[in-house]
């Protein structure tokens, strides 16, 4: 016999009828027991979450390393190249190879191919946004960043880059503008001129031109604001020379520090004059020294973002040798930071690219039949970036220009068997970019390296991590997961920062809304 359809029987089977017959006392006991159980669950869950990361180190540091425009082919390229020039065995591994944990998917909210602005905002704000966005969401509303939230919680903060400090990647952590070209505004925000006030304790890089007033030589501002002066008024120790950098000491110099070594980007590693500009490794070493010293008496650590910024720019120019030298400088910095992590439990280093650049291919068909090879040797003979050489070509128009061109190919690119076609082509009056791309292609063709674009591509990039908690990054991730990892590791609250960034806007919006509303009401009365 089925009881199906009999409501009373269904109630009985589910025990609902008995519920009604429970006395008041029994109900109180049940509620009391439930409260105890819920409390116990809360205690257990919170204990469990606090233990899900090794909690033995209270004080935590995050070092986020970004290799801009460094795709998987560039990694193989650099390994092959290092093995070739240093005569190492095929099983030599780069400092990154040893700490590979996974990969990162890079697309932005409006394109399969991201730019650096959306790419870094994914790390900084943990959201996908549109290409060109600096620390704002797809609706162009400022989003709280991991750097700002870390600062709010009492951690020290730093940015070390080889591009202009106002360039897309460092900007997304420390500024909020709707377009990456608004570098004059980014500079002002970076020294504290925005709703949160100063958030960055240390900035090393290039890009002085956006801090100088329009009337000063080398400025790229259209207004007369002198951000060097303003930064000093806001307490920054400002400096711009190698000597001042070398003389910096945590003993006598305190945060905030602003070191801008060049007007524009810092030099490519292949072109860098070490008596004028520190290397990425040297800047990172000094930054770590200062961050460690500044947090020595605190139970809070630091957040430091280090970017090998110009790995990307060399790839934009398809300049293989320059790309290799900036990657090797990044490798040296990785080695330094790994040693720091070894000595400082509670520190995690993440290394990731925002995207691939150049569509690099480690083989290029240069004749009817494909050959299975590429040659590092022509790359190893290059002495200068194509960028620097292109500037020489742009500026030298004496009668002996042809000999001058030959000398550039011979000494700059290290090529003995000079092709007349190349000399004639370079002898014409062309643009700087034309010269630059052409020079790079001379080496690429001989090395049999292919490049699909002067822009970015959408291939997944490798993800590396080292130190406490880094196992959580194993596998294939969305780029926003890297930001989420930092949030969790440092126990940050980005929503609160987003609220702080926008509350004045919300108030303004609210007032505007009310006055419009009021105005409309009046209008209706007429
Ligand atoms: C300086 O300002 C003038 C006038 O606004 C502008 O035309 C010029 O381009 C500015 N200089 C720079 C370097 O931006
Ligand atoms: C090219 O590199 C060589 C070797 O480092 C250097 O002496 C030379 O000045 C560089 N040329 C340019 C144009 O910078
Ligand atoms: C090269 O071309 C540009 C643009 O047409 C021109 O301004 C410049 O004077 C030319 N330079 C020479 C050396 O002919
Ligand atoms: C690169 O150089 C090769 C050899 O001179 C030439 O055939 C090819 O068209 C060049 N490619 C580009 C993009 O300039």
XYZ file of C-alpha atoms and ligand atoms in Angstrom:
582
model
C 0.000 0.000 0.000
C 1.358 3.373 -0.958
C 1.029 6.354 1.336
C 1.848 8.546 -1.590
C -0.403 11.567 -1.718
C -1.507 11.336 1.914
C -0.390 14.669 3.452
C -0.720 13.461 7.033
C 1.405 10.395 6.366
C 4.050 12.461 4.566
C 4.177 14.786 7.570
C 4.612 11.832 9.872
C 7.422 10.339 7.804
C 9.238 13.661 7.780
C 8.713 14.044 11.527
C 6.900 17.326 11.098
C 3.900 16.333 13.130
C 6.045 15.623 16.164
C 7.631 19.044 15.900
C 4.258 20.623 16.616
C 3.819 18.519 19.720
C 7.147 19.590 21.233
C 6.823 21.380 24.555
C 8.252 24.843 25.040
C 11.019 23.446 27.217
C 12.094 21.028 24.522
C 12.187 23.849 21.949
C 14.449 25.905 24.250
C 16.796 22.945 24.652
C 16.962 22.476 20.887
C 17.732 26.175 20.304
C 20.389 26.107 23.008
C 22.005 23.035 21.476
C 21.868 24.623 18.012
C 23.583 27.760 19.304
C 26.335 25.641 20.866
C 26.788 23.675 17.655
C 26.892 26.830 15.481
C 29.420 28.424 17.841
C 31.557 25.288 17.756
C 31.405 25.205 13.962
C 32.463 28.870 13.768
C 35.434 28.221 16.068
C 36.487 25.124 14.131
C 36.090 26.804 10.731
C 38.058 29.867 11.777
C 40.792 27.707 13.278
C 40.849 25.620 10.120
C 41.054 28.631 7.774
C 43.819 30.188 9.832
C 45.690 26.907 9.639
C 45.088 26.333 5.937
C 48.194 28.420 5.323
C 51.145 27.537 7.505
C 50.485 29.970 10.293
C 53.815 29.638 12.034
C 54.952 33.014 10.682
C 52.838 35.919 11.775
C 54.758 38.466 9.789
C 54.325 38.113 6.060
C 55.977 39.631 3.011
C 54.871 39.386 -0.600
C 57.303 40.051 -3.426
C 55.391 40.130 -6.705
C 57.755 39.971 -9.660
C 56.340 40.855 -13.055
C 58.230 40.036 -16.258
C 56.355 42.263 -18.685
C 55.764 40.734 -22.117
C 57.606 37.484 -21.385
C 55.873 34.493 -22.949
C 56.831 30.803 -22.871
C 58.834 31.035 -26.125
C 60.894 33.852 -24.603
C 61.683 31.609 -21.661
C 62.980 28.855 -23.930
C 64.790 31.483 -25.991
C 66.585 32.824 -22.907
C 67.502 29.327 -21.667
C 68.878 28.323 -25.094
C 70.741 31.610 -25.315
C 72.327 31.369 -21.856
C 73.354 27.771 -22.516
C 74.957 28.882 -25.764
C 76.867 31.938 -24.545
C 77.973 30.371 -21.260
C 78.757 27.002 -22.881
C 76.467 25.194 -20.439
C 75.014 21.736 -20.727
C 71.512 21.222 -22.189
C 70.243 20.450 -18.686
C 71.158 23.873 -17.299
C 68.014 25.442 -15.851
C 67.295 29.136 -15.403
C 66.400 30.442 -11.922
C 62.763 30.458 -13.074
C 62.725 26.909 -14.487
C 63.318 25.570 -10.995
C 60.246 27.202 -9.480
C 57.604 26.729 -12.167
C 54.207 26.069 -10.571
C 51.688 26.653 -13.346
C 50.379 29.102 -15.904
C 48.210 32.191 -16.089
C 45.429 33.013 -18.555
C 45.741 36.600 -19.612
C 42.715 37.878 -21.556
C 41.129 41.175 -20.521
C 37.444 42.088 -20.194
C 37.268 43.525 -23.707
C 39.824 41.530 -25.697
C 41.382 38.084 -25.997
C 44.696 39.952 -26.182
C 45.334 42.014 -23.070
C 47.537 45.064 -22.662
C 49.743 45.723 -19.630
C 47.192 48.019 -18.005
C 44.374 45.455 -17.858
C 46.944 42.701 -17.277
C 48.373 44.335 -14.160
C 44.982 45.550 -12.889
C 44.038 41.842 -12.763
C 46.916 41.307 -10.304
C 46.362 44.572 -8.406
C 42.555 44.629 -8.065
C 41.758 40.936 -8.728
C 39.357 41.895 -11.522
C 39.234 41.647 -15.313
C 39.015 45.080 -16.867
C 39.355 46.732 -20.271
C 42.638 47.369 -22.106
C 44.187 50.727 -21.071
C 42.451 50.718 -17.629
C 44.669 51.695 -14.689
C 43.218 50.492 -11.380
C 39.612 50.956 -12.511
C 36.896 48.410 -13.305
C 35.058 48.071 -16.654
C 32.634 50.788 -15.495
C 35.693 53.040 -14.938
C 35.223 53.027 -11.163
C 38.469 52.942 -9.100
C 39.179 49.540 -7.540
C 41.176 49.008 -4.334
C 44.591 47.427 -4.981
C 46.643 44.912 -3.030
C 49.291 47.584 -2.459
C 46.778 50.053 -1.013
C 45.150 47.433 1.180
C 48.554 46.253 2.424
C 49.439 49.852 3.306
C 46.135 50.270 5.114
C 46.911 47.225 7.260
C 50.286 48.675 8.232
C 52.593 46.879 5.809
C 55.361 48.779 4.053
C 55.028 49.095 0.270
C 57.386 49.451 -2.677
C 57.566 49.591 -6.480
C 60.785 48.856 -8.387
C 60.707 49.082 -12.189
C 62.892 49.794 -15.207
C 60.178 51.676 -17.143
C 58.818 55.090 -16.236
C 57.345 54.688 -12.741
C 54.138 56.119 -14.244
C 53.962 53.339 -16.858
C 51.028 50.890 -16.900
C 52.243 48.104 -14.611
C 53.455 50.143 -11.596
C 50.583 52.589 -12.142
C 47.848 49.973 -11.657
C 49.023 49.308 -8.086
C 49.299 52.953 -7.092
C 46.857 55.036 -9.163
C 43.376 55.021 -10.670
C 42.795 56.572 -14.090
C 40.633 55.569 -17.039
C 43.498 55.563 -19.550
C 47.135 54.536 -19.222
C 48.334 57.628 -21.114
C 47.228 59.895 -18.249
C 50.719 59.626 -16.790
C 50.798 63.199 -15.469
C 47.799 62.329 -13.237
C 49.305 58.968 -12.337
C 52.485 60.705 -11.103
C 50.442 63.032 -8.866
C 48.492 60.123 -7.376
C 51.672 58.126 -6.792
C 53.053 60.816 -4.495
C 49.764 60.889 -2.587
C 47.535 63.411 -4.329
C 44.320 61.350 -4.294
C 41.677 60.270 -1.771
C 43.880 57.713 0.039
C 46.908 59.977 0.399
C 50.397 58.569 0.050
C 50.396 54.777 -0.219
C 53.807 53.900 -1.666
C 56.829 54.025 0.646
C 59.484 53.404 -1.973
C 59.603 53.971 -5.727
C 62.687 53.278 -7.867
C 62.620 53.555 -11.656
C 62.563 55.962 -14.571
C 60.046 58.571 -15.675
C 61.241 61.831 -14.076
C 59.765 63.755 -17.011
C 56.218 63.468 -15.613
C 57.362 64.979 -12.312
C 58.898 68.113 -13.830
C 56.981 71.329 -14.652
C 56.313 72.034 -18.331
C 58.858 74.881 -18.473
C 61.711 72.632 -17.257
C 63.835 70.990 -19.941
C 62.896 67.346 -20.445
C 59.415 67.710 -18.935
C 56.492 65.845 -20.466
C 53.814 67.618 -18.428
C 51.516 70.140 -20.045
C 51.044 71.968 -16.734
C 53.443 73.775 -14.443
C 53.133 71.375 -11.493
C 56.486 70.501 -9.995
C 55.929 67.050 -8.509
C 59.555 66.769 -7.417
C 58.970 69.790 -5.178
C 55.540 68.495 -4.119
C 56.965 65.072 -3.295
C 59.526 66.696 -1.007
C 56.754 68.717 0.658
C 54.960 65.437 1.234
C 58.038 64.066 2.984
C 59.712 62.101 0.200
C 63.459 61.840 -0.026
C 63.925 62.438 -3.746
C 67.053 61.515 -5.736
C 68.023 60.858 -9.330
C 71.703 59.908 -9.542
C 73.628 56.691 -9.150
C 75.736 58.309 -6.415
C 72.716 59.321 -4.346
C 71.354 55.798 -4.805
C 74.618 54.238 -3.611
C 74.717 56.541 -0.590
C 71.207 55.589 0.579
C 71.285 53.887 3.953
C 68.390 52.734 6.138
C 70.408 54.132 9.070
C 70.076 57.728 7.879
C 67.399 57.724 5.155
C 63.779 56.973 5.931
C 60.630 56.295 3.921
C 59.178 57.585 1.716
C 61.830 57.332 -1.004
C 61.486 58.438 -4.625
C 64.362 57.585 -6.965
C 63.878 58.517 -10.622
C 67.085 57.816 -12.547
C 66.059 58.815 -16.068
C 63.597 61.215 -17.710
C 62.002 58.415 -19.735
C 62.364 54.642 -19.255
C 65.631 53.436 -17.757
C 68.098 52.087 -20.325
C 67.843 48.610 -21.725
C 70.260 46.351 -19.870
C 72.357 45.914 -23.044
C 72.808 49.729 -23.245
C 72.951 50.534 -19.519
C 75.888 52.562 -18.243
C 76.399 51.158 -14.733
C 78.059 54.387 -13.588
C 74.773 56.216 -14.304
C 71.946 53.775 -13.631
C 71.594 50.927 -11.122
C 70.466 47.521 -12.431
C 67.102 45.920 -11.622
C 68.923 43.613 -9.215
C 70.681 46.491 -7.454
C 67.448 48.438 -7.070
C 65.675 45.337 -5.755
C 68.460 44.616 -3.287
C 68.313 48.140 -1.916
C 64.520 48.064 -1.770
C 64.559 44.818 0.239
C 67.134 46.252 2.609
C 64.961 49.313 3.259
C 61.694 47.387 3.518
C 63.209 44.932 5.945
C 64.709 47.666 8.063
C 61.492 49.722 8.071
C 59.438 46.734 9.242
C 62.028 45.351 11.679
C 60.152 46.486 14.787
C 56.701 45.806 13.379
C 54.576 42.677 13.358
C 53.636 43.609 9.767
C 55.786 42.864 6.739
C 55.786 44.423 3.289
C 54.409 44.245 -0.234
C 56.958 44.839 -2.991
C 56.298 44.769 -6.726
C 59.393 44.397 -8.941
C 58.985 44.647 -12.692
C 61.381 43.691 -15.474
C 59.540 46.293 -17.515
C 61.552 46.429 -20.679
C 61.617 42.706 -21.501
C 58.327 43.686 -23.132
C 59.584 46.720 -25.026
C 62.464 44.774 -26.611
C 59.902 42.198 -27.757
C 57.731 44.995 -29.217
C 60.762 45.947 -31.315
C 61.414 42.246 -32.077
C 64.946 42.958 -30.824
C 66.188 39.497 -29.784
C 69.515 40.457 -28.179
C 68.008 43.292 -26.155
C 65.190 40.974 -25.089
C 67.758 38.368 -23.951
C 69.781 40.862 -21.896
C 66.719 42.245 -20.085
C 65.565 38.671 -19.364
C 68.992 37.773 -17.958
C 68.862 40.856 -15.714
C 65.453 39.629 -14.523
C 66.892 36.157 -13.856
C 69.614 37.697 -11.685
C 66.943 39.529 -9.730
C 64.970 36.293 -9.299
C 68.113 34.679 -7.863
C 68.517 37.537 -5.407
C 64.884 37.397 -4.298
C 64.965 33.597 -3.924
C 67.908 33.976 -1.552
C 65.934 36.591 0.367
C 62.975 34.208 0.637
C 65.293 31.433 1.894
C 66.495 33.663 4.705
C 63.090 35.134 5.563
C 60.370 32.627 6.409
C 56.946 34.144 5.980
C 57.924 35.583 2.591
C 56.487 34.445 -0.705
C 57.733 35.448 -4.139
C 55.497 35.154 -7.183
C 56.845 35.694 -10.697
C 54.440 36.077 -13.581
C 54.035 37.892 -16.879
C 51.056 40.034 -17.724
C 51.113 38.709 -21.330
C 53.312 37.533 -24.171
C 54.798 40.119 -26.562
C 55.980 39.726 -30.150
C 54.573 36.293 -30.941
C 58.122 34.966 -30.779
C 58.828 31.762 -32.631
C 62.051 29.817 -32.086
C 62.393 28.775 -35.720
C 61.810 30.639 -38.934
C 61.622 29.308 -42.413
C 64.083 31.366 -44.445
C 64.250 29.135 -47.576
C 62.041 26.696 -49.512
C 62.532 23.911 -47.031
C 62.125 24.248 -43.280
C 65.211 23.588 -41.203
C 64.959 22.274 -37.681
C 67.087 24.824 -35.861
C 67.615 28.366 -34.707
C 71.017 29.994 -34.151
C 71.817 31.849 -30.912
C 75.199 32.887 -32.319
C 74.120 35.976 -34.349
C 72.188 37.181 -31.286
C 75.273 36.845 -29.103
C 77.265 39.209 -31.341
C 74.930 42.183 -30.860
C 76.370 44.988 -28.716
C 73.598 47.627 -28.666
C 69.824 47.766 -28.783
C 68.301 48.447 -32.203
C 66.625 51.392 -30.505
C 69.945 53.106 -29.712
C 71.353 52.298 -33.155
C 68.204 53.605 -34.861
C 68.660 56.930 -33.085
C 72.214 57.143 -34.419
C 70.902 56.526 -37.945
C 68.224 59.149 -37.501
C 70.693 61.820 -36.483
C 73.752 61.290 -38.674
C 73.569 62.808 -42.145
C 77.213 63.695 -42.952
C 78.706 62.820 -46.340
C 80.227 59.606 -45.023
C 76.814 58.271 -43.916
C 77.289 55.052 -45.865
C 80.509 54.231 -44.005
C 78.763 55.214 -40.800
C 75.935 52.741 -41.516
C 78.432 49.979 -42.237
C 80.146 50.701 -38.963
C 76.838 50.481 -37.096
C 76.114 47.087 -38.641
C 79.672 45.913 -37.978
C 80.185 47.150 -34.415
C 76.585 47.390 -33.190
C 75.187 44.169 -34.667
C 78.538 42.361 -34.871
C 78.069 41.506 -38.549
C 81.118 41.203 -40.861
C 79.534 40.147 -44.168
C 77.490 43.276 -44.726
C 74.655 43.115 -47.266
C 74.561 46.049 -49.739
C 70.770 45.885 -49.836
C 70.674 46.583 -46.072
C 73.104 49.518 -46.381
C 71.081 51.071 -49.194
C 67.812 50.592 -47.345
C 69.227 52.230 -44.210
C 70.717 55.070 -46.243
C 67.231 56.386 -47.045
C 65.522 58.945 -44.826
C 63.086 56.838 -42.782
C 61.404 56.909 -39.396
C 63.095 55.837 -36.183
C 60.787 52.800 -35.879
C 61.522 51.744 -39.472
C 65.253 51.780 -38.732
C 64.769 49.983 -35.431
C 62.643 47.152 -36.864
C 64.910 46.750 -39.867
C 68.081 46.447 -37.749
C 66.395 43.894 -35.460
C 65.309 41.847 -38.478
C 68.864 41.624 -39.800
C 69.812 39.603 -36.711
C 66.507 37.698 -36.529
C 66.867 36.501 -40.101
C 70.378 35.210 -39.493
C 69.353 33.631 -36.184
C 66.206 32.194 -37.842
C 63.938 33.679 -35.210
C 60.376 34.563 -36.162
C 58.125 37.246 -34.691
C 54.428 37.426 -35.530
C 53.695 40.938 -34.303
C 55.044 44.174 -32.850
C 52.230 43.881 -30.285
C 51.024 41.315 -27.742
C 49.581 37.825 -28.096
C 47.145 35.866 -25.934
C 49.125 32.724 -25.104
C 49.044 31.586 -21.440
C 52.156 32.695 -19.587
C 54.165 30.716 -17.067
C 53.596 31.198 -13.362
C 56.359 30.787 -10.804
C 56.239 30.908 -7.028
C 58.682 30.346 -4.226
C 58.274 30.346 -0.473
C 55.522 29.939 2.071
C 52.123 29.010 0.647
C 53.333 28.913 -2.965
C 51.821 25.455 -3.553
C 48.404 27.126 -3.666
C 49.372 28.522 -7.083
C 49.879 25.140 -8.768
C 47.978 24.618 -12.005
C 46.437 26.798 -14.682
C 44.989 30.042 -13.301
C 43.119 33.121 -14.354
C 45.425 36.168 -13.942
C 43.004 37.503 -11.297
C 43.793 34.433 -9.131
C 47.269 35.835 -8.531
C 45.739 38.913 -6.931
C 43.354 36.666 -4.976
C 46.315 34.682 -3.673
C 47.988 37.864 -2.386
C 44.718 38.996 -0.772
C 44.424 35.704 1.066
C 48.079 35.494 2.007
C 48.151 38.977 3.520
C 44.523 38.872 4.693
C 43.680 42.023 2.722
C 40.301 43.687 2.224
C 40.106 45.251 -1.240
C 36.386 46.076 -0.973
C 37.072 48.404 1.918
C 39.729 50.247 -0.119
C 37.346 50.430 -3.092
C 34.788 52.001 -0.743
C 37.360 54.491 0.584
C 38.408 55.409 -2.948
C 34.864 56.048 -4.081
C 32.967 57.418 -1.099
C 33.643 61.052 -2.049
C 32.557 60.265 -5.613
C 29.456 58.560 -4.281
C 28.717 61.623 -2.164
C 29.219 63.926 -5.145
C 27.083 61.639 -7.264
C 24.424 61.589 -4.579
C 24.375 65.383 -4.367
C 24.252 65.683 -8.136
C 21.417 63.190 -8.217
C 19.460 65.040 -5.534
C 19.907 68.434 -7.170
C 18.866 67.003 -10.539
C 15.891 65.388 -8.893
C 14.992 68.610 -7.095
C 15.458 70.578 -10.302
C 13.222 68.133 -12.167
C 10.528 68.431 -9.502
C 10.643 72.197 -9.841
C 10.463 71.822 -13.556
C 7.332 69.726 -13.274
C 5.638 72.415 -11.177
C 5.966 74.941 -13.970
C 54.083 72.551 -22.497
O 52.856 73.235 -22.595
C 52.525 73.670 -23.896
C 51.269 74.496 -23.805
O 50.270 73.819 -23.090
C 52.381 72.476 -24.821
O 52.113 72.896 -26.134
C 53.657 71.674 -24.802
O 53.510 70.507 -25.570
C 54.026 71.313 -23.380
N 55.266 70.622 -23.323
C 55.304 69.330 -23.094
C 56.667 68.755 -23.017
O 54.308 68.637 -22.935
C 77.398 50.051 -28.270
O 78.002 49.214 -27.306
C 79.403 49.416 -27.172
C 79.918 48.336 -26.231
O 79.210 48.349 -25.041
C 79.644 50.807 -26.662
O 81.024 51.044 -26.518
C 79.036 51.805 -27.624
O 79.162 53.102 -27.113
C 77.578 51.490 -27.870
N 77.061 52.336 -28.920
C 76.054 53.175 -28.712
C 75.594 53.912 -29.905
O 75.534 53.359 -27.625
C 63.784 63.277 -43.396
O 62.371 63.344 -43.583
C 61.719 64.189 -42.661
C 60.234 64.067 -42.879
O 59.912 64.081 -44.229
C 62.239 65.592 -42.790
O 61.611 66.430 -41.862
C 63.742 65.600 -42.569
O 64.274 66.892 -42.779
C 64.425 64.615 -43.495
N 65.843 64.533 -43.131
C 66.788 64.544 -44.049
C 68.179 64.473 -43.527
O 66.564 64.603 -45.223
C 63.809 40.412 -42.817
O 64.973 40.213 -43.590
C 64.823 39.261 -44.635
C 66.198 39.074 -45.268
O 66.708 40.276 -45.709
C 63.791 39.724 -45.615
O 63.602 38.761 -46.610
C 62.474 39.950 -44.872
O 61.519 40.478 -45.730
C 62.686 40.890 -43.694
N 61.476 40.944 -42.938
C 61.002 42.066 -42.480
C 59.748 41.990 -41.684
O 61.547 43.132 -42.695
